XYZ file of C-alpha atoms in Angstrom:
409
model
C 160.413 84.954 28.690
C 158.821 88.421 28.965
C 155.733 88.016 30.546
C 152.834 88.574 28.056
C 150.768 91.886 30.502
C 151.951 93.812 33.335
C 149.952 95.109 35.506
C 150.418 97.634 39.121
C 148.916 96.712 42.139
C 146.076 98.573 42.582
C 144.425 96.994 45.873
C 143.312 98.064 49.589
C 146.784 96.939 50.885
C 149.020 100.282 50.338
C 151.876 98.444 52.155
C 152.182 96.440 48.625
C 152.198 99.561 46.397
C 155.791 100.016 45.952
C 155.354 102.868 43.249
C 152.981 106.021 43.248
C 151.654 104.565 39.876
C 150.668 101.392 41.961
C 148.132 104.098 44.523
C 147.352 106.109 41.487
C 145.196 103.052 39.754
C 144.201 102.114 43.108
C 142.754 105.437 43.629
C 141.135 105.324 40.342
C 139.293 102.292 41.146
C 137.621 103.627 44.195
C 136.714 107.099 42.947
C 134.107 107.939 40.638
C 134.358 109.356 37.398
C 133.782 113.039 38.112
C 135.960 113.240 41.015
C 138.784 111.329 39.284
C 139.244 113.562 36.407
C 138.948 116.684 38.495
C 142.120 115.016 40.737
C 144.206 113.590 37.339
C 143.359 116.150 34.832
C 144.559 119.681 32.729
C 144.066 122.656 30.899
C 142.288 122.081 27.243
C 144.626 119.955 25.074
C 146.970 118.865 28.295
C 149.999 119.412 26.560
C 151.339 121.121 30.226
C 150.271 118.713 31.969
C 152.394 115.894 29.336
C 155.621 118.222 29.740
C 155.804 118.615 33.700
C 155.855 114.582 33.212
C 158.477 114.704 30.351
C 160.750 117.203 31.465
C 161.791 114.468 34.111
C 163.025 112.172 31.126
C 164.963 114.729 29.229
C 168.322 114.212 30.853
C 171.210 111.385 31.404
C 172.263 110.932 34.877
C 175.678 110.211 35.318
C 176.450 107.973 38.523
C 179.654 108.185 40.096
C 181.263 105.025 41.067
C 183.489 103.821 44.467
C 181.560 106.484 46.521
C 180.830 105.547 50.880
C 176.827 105.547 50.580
C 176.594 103.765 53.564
C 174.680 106.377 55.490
C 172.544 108.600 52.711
C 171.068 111.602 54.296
C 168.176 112.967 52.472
C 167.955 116.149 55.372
C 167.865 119.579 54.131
C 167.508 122.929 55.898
C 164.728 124.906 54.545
C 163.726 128.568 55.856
C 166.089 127.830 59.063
C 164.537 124.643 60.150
C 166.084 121.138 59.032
C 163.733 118.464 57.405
C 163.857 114.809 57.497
C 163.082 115.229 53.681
C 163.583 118.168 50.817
C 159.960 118.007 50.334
C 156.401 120.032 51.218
C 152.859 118.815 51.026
C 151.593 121.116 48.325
C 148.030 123.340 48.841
C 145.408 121.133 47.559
C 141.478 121.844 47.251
C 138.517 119.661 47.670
C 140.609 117.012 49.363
C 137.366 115.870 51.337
C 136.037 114.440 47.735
C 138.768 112.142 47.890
C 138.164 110.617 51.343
C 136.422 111.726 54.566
C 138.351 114.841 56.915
C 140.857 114.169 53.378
C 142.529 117.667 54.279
C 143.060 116.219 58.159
C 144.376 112.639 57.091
C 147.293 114.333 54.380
C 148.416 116.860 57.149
C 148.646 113.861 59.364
C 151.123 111.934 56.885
C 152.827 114.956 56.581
C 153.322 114.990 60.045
C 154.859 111.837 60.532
C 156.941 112.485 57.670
C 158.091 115.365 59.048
C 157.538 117.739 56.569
C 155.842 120.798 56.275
C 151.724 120.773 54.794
C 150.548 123.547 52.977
C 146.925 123.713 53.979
C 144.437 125.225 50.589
C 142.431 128.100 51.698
C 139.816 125.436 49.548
C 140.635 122.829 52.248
C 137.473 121.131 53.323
C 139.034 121.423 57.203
C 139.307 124.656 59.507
C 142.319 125.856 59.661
C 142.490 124.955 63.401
C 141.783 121.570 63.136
C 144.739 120.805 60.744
C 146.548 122.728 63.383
C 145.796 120.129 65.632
C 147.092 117.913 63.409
C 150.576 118.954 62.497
C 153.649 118.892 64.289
C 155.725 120.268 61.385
C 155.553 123.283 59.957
C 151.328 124.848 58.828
C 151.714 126.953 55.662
C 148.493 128.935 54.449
C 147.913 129.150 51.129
C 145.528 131.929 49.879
C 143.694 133.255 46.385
C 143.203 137.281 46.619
C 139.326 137.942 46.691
C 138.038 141.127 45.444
C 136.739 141.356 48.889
C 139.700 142.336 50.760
C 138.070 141.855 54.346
C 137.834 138.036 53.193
C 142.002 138.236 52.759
C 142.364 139.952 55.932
C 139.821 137.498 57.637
C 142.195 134.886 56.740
C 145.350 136.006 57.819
C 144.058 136.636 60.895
C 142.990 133.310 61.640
C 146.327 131.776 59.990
C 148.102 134.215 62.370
C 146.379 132.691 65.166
C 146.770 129.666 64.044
C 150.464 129.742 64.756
C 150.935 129.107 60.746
C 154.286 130.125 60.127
C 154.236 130.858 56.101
C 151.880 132.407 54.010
C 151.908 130.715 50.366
C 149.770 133.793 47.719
C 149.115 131.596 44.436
C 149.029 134.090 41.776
C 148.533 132.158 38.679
C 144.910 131.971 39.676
C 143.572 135.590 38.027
C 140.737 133.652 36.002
C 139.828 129.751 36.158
C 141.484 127.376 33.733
C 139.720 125.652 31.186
C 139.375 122.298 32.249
C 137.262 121.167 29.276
C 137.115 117.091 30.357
C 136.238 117.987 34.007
C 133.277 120.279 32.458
C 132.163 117.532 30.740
C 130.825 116.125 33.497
C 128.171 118.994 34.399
C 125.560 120.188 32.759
C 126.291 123.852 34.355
C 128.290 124.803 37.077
C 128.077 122.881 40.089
C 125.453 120.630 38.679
C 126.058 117.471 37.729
C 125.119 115.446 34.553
C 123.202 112.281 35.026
C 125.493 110.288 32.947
C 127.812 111.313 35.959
C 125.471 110.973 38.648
C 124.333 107.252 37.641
C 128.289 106.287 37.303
C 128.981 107.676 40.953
C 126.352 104.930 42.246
C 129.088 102.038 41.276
C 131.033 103.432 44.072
C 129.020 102.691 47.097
C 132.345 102.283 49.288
C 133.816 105.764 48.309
C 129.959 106.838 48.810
C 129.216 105.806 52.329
C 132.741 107.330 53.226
C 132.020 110.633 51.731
C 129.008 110.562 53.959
C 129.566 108.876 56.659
C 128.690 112.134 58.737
C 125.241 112.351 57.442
C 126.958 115.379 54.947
C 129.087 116.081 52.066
C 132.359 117.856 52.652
C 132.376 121.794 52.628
C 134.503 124.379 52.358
C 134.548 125.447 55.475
C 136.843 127.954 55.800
C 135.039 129.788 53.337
C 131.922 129.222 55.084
C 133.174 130.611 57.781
C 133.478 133.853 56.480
C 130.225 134.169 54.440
C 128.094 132.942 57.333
C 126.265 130.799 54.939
C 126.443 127.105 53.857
C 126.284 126.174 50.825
C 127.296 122.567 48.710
C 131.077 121.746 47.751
C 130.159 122.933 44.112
C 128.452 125.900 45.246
C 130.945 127.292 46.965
C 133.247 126.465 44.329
C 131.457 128.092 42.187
C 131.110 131.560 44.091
C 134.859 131.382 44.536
C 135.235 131.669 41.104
C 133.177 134.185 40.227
C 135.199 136.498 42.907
C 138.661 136.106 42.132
C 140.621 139.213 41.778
C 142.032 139.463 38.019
C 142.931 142.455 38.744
C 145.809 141.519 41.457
C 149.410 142.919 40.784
C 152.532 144.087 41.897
C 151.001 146.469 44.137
C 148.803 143.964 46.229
C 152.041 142.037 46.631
C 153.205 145.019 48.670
C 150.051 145.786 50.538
C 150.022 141.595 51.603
C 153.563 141.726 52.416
C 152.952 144.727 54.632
C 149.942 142.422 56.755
C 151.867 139.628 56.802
C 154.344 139.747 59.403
C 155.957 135.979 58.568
C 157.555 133.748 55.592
C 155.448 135.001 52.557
C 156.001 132.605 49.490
C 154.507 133.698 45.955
C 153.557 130.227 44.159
C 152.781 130.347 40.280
C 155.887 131.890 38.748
C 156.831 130.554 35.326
C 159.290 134.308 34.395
C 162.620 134.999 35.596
C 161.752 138.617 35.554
C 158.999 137.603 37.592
C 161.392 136.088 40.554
C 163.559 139.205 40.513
C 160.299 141.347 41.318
C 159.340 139.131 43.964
C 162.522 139.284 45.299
C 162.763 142.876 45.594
C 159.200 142.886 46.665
C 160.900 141.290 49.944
C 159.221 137.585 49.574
C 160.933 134.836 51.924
C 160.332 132.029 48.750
C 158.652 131.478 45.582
C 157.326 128.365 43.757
C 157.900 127.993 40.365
C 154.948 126.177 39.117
C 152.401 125.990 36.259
C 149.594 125.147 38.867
C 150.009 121.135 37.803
C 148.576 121.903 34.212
C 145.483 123.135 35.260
C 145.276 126.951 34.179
C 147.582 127.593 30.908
C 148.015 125.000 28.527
C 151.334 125.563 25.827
C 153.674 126.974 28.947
C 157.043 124.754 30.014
C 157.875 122.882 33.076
C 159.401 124.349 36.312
C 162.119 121.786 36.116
C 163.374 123.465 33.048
C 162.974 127.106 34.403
C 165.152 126.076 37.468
C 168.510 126.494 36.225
C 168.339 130.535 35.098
C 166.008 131.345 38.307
C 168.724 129.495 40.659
C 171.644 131.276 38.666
C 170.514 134.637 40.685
C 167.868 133.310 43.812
C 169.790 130.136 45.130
C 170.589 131.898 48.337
C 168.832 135.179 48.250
C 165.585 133.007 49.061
C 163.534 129.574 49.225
C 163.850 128.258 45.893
C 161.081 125.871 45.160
C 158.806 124.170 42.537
C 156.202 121.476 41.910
C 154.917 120.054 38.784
C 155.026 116.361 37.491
C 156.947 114.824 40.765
C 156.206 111.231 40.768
C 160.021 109.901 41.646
C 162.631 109.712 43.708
C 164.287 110.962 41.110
C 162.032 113.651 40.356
C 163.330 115.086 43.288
C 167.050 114.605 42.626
C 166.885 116.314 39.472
C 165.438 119.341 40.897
C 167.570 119.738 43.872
C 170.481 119.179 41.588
C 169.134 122.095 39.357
C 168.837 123.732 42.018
C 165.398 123.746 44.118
C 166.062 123.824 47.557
C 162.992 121.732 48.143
C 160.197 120.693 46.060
C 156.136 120.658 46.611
C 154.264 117.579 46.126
C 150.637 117.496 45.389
C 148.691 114.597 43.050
C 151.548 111.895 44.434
C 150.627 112.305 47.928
C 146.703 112.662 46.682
C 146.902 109.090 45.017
C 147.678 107.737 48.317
C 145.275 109.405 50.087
C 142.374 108.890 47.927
C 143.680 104.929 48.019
C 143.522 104.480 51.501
C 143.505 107.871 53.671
C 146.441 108.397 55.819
C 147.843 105.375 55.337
C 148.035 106.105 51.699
C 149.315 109.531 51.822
C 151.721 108.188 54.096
C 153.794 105.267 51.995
C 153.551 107.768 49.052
C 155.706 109.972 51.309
C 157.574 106.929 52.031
C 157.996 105.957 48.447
C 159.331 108.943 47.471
C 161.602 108.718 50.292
C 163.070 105.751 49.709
C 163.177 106.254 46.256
C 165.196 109.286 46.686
C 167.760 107.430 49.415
C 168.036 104.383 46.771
C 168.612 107.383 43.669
C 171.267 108.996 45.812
C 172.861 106.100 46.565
C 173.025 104.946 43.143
C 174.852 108.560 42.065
C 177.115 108.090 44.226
C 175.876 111.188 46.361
C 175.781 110.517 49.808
C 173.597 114.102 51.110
C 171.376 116.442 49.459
C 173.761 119.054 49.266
C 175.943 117.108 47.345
C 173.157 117.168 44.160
C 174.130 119.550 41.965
C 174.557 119.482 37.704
C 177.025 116.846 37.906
C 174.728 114.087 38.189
C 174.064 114.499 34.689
C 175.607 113.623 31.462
C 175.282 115.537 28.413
C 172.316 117.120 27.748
C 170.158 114.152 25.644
C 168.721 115.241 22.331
C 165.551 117.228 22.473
C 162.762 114.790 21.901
C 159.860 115.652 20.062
C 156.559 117.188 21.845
C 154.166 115.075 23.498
C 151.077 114.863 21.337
C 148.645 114.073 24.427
C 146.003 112.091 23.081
C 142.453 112.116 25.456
C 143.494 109.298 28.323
C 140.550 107.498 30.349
C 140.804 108.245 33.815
C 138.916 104.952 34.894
C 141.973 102.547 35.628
C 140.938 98.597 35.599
């Protein structure tokens, strides 16, 4: 008999989530409102966000059978250094929302993972401390200012931070319209009430947020301006000082002032990759920024096949966008990623329970990706390539993303 409801596990105890869906509605039970739609949701209608999901469902896998999978190794080498794992911590903002020093408890996971975290220039952690933190590889990740003496302020302090990549976002020229995370203020960085009143009804994710007498800041920003101002506030004055003017040419000049692996992140054009590419990047991400800034553009995952026909090789090959499975990551490296980036996975966990959290989602998606490979009848990572799938399945019609709650029972 089919039982009559499922339902995940969405308790304290991450050791009994064995699915990222499982910390997701945990995560959604301890956050408020407000801070769970700015982690969960997209651009206007969504529909990008829908498709990064989808694109995972579009095609057959093809096992092959009588294969030694005794001894799966999910290693990879990525920019000369092997990894336990074909996967990166993605560049994240306003981590400390999620849970207190959030920024310093993901680079820890990541660290006992062994992979590498790329740390947000909108971290709510100095650059230093997540330093301290990491025994893996410490990429930067950076928005172009119109203020260029904020851009060089930064690279000097990744520099001597011993961070070894530097990870430019360029599909960041003006803010996304986020129209259900607006909803929630009554102008920018202000609150509405409505909000304000629900955020009472978390009094545990409260008294972590402040358990150091303070909200979380970003204080790598601060540290430039000199002046201290709210989480909001600061987001806020960010925005209004992005450069939408960057192009080709302040590629050059960064890549000039940047003496280690520089990675472009945001590409969605294979014309795009060839200019970055002869621009003399190390890597780029393809990636549609998780559905946050243009709605109506296509998944990475589909991209990856023309970009790898003429990168795979030449440089990093990487994307992010969607990754909830095992799976997920099979199907990229088999189209040809070399690795891919991770970001609201690993944030489910950690706004569950911390480290811990962030941890077993690194561990799910580990083990999911053993269990995957097994199952193909692929024993290593290098051994994913297109034939682990069947014939292409029928184009299914377009998600038509109807408004989802973000408050999980």
């Amino acid at each position: 008999m089919w039982p009559t409801s499922r339902t995940h596990y969405a308790g304290r105890r991450v050791e009994r989530a064995v699915a990222i869906e499982d910390l997701r509605r945990a995560a959604h039970r301890r956050l408020p409102a407000f801070v769970a739609e700015y982690l969960e949701g997209g651009a206007e209608r969504e529909v990008t966000l829908a498709r990064n999901r989808d694109a995972f469902s579009q095609r057959t896998l093809a096992p092959r059978a009588l294969v030694d999978v005794s001894a799966v190794n999910l290693s990879t080498t990525l920019f000369g250094q092997t990894l336990p794992l074909p996967l990166v911590v993605a560049p994240t903002g306003l981590n400390g929302l999620l849970t207190d020093q959030g920024d310093l408890r993901l680079a820890a996971a990541a660290s006992q993972a062994g992979v590498p975290f790329a740390q947000s220039m909108v971290s709510m952690a100095t650059i230093d401390a997540v330093a301290a933190r990491l025994h893996t590889p410490h990429w930067m990740q950076l928005y172009v200012l119109r203020d260029r003496d904020f851009v060089l302020h930064l690279i000097d302090r990744a520099l001597a931070a011993h961070c070894s990549a530097l990870v430019l976002t360029v599909d960041g020229p003006v803010y996304g319209n986020r129209e259900w995370d607006r909803r929630h203020y009554v102008r920018p960085a202000v609150l509405g009430w409505p909000s304000r009143i629900e955020t009472l009804a978390h009094p545990r994710w409260l008294a972590d947020i402040w358990r150091r007498g303070r909200g979380p800041r970003f204080v790598n920003v601060e540290a430039f301006t000199g002046t201290r101002m709210s989480a909001p506030q600061t987001a806020h004055w960010l925005r209004e000082r992005m450069d939408a003017s960057l192009n080709w040419n302040d590629l050059a000049w960064l890549r000039e002032r940047w003496p280690r692996l520089l990675i472009v992140k945001g590409l969605l054009a294979a014309d795009d990759v060839r200019r970055a590419i002869d621009a003399g990047v190390d890597g780029v991400v393809l990636s549609n920024h998780g559905g946050r800034q243009l709605d109506l553009v296509g998944s990475p995952l589909d991209l990856l096949p023309e970009v790898a026909s003429f990168a795979k090789g030449r440089i990093a090959l990487l994307m992010d966008g969607g990754i909830r499975r095992g799976s997920d990551i099979a199907q990229a490296l088999a189209l040809g990623a070399d690795a891919v980036l991770v970001g609201r996975a690993a944030l489910y966990g950690l706004a569950a329970a911390g480290e811990d959290g962030a941890a077993r989602a690194l561990a799910i998606l580990a083990d999911e990706l053993a269990r995957t490979m097994a199952l193909l009848g692929r024993p290593s990572v290098n051994a994913l390539d297109e034939t682990i799938f069947a014939c292409e399945a029928e184009p299914r019609p377009a998600t038509t993303n109807g408004r989802r709650s973000v408050r999980v029972a």
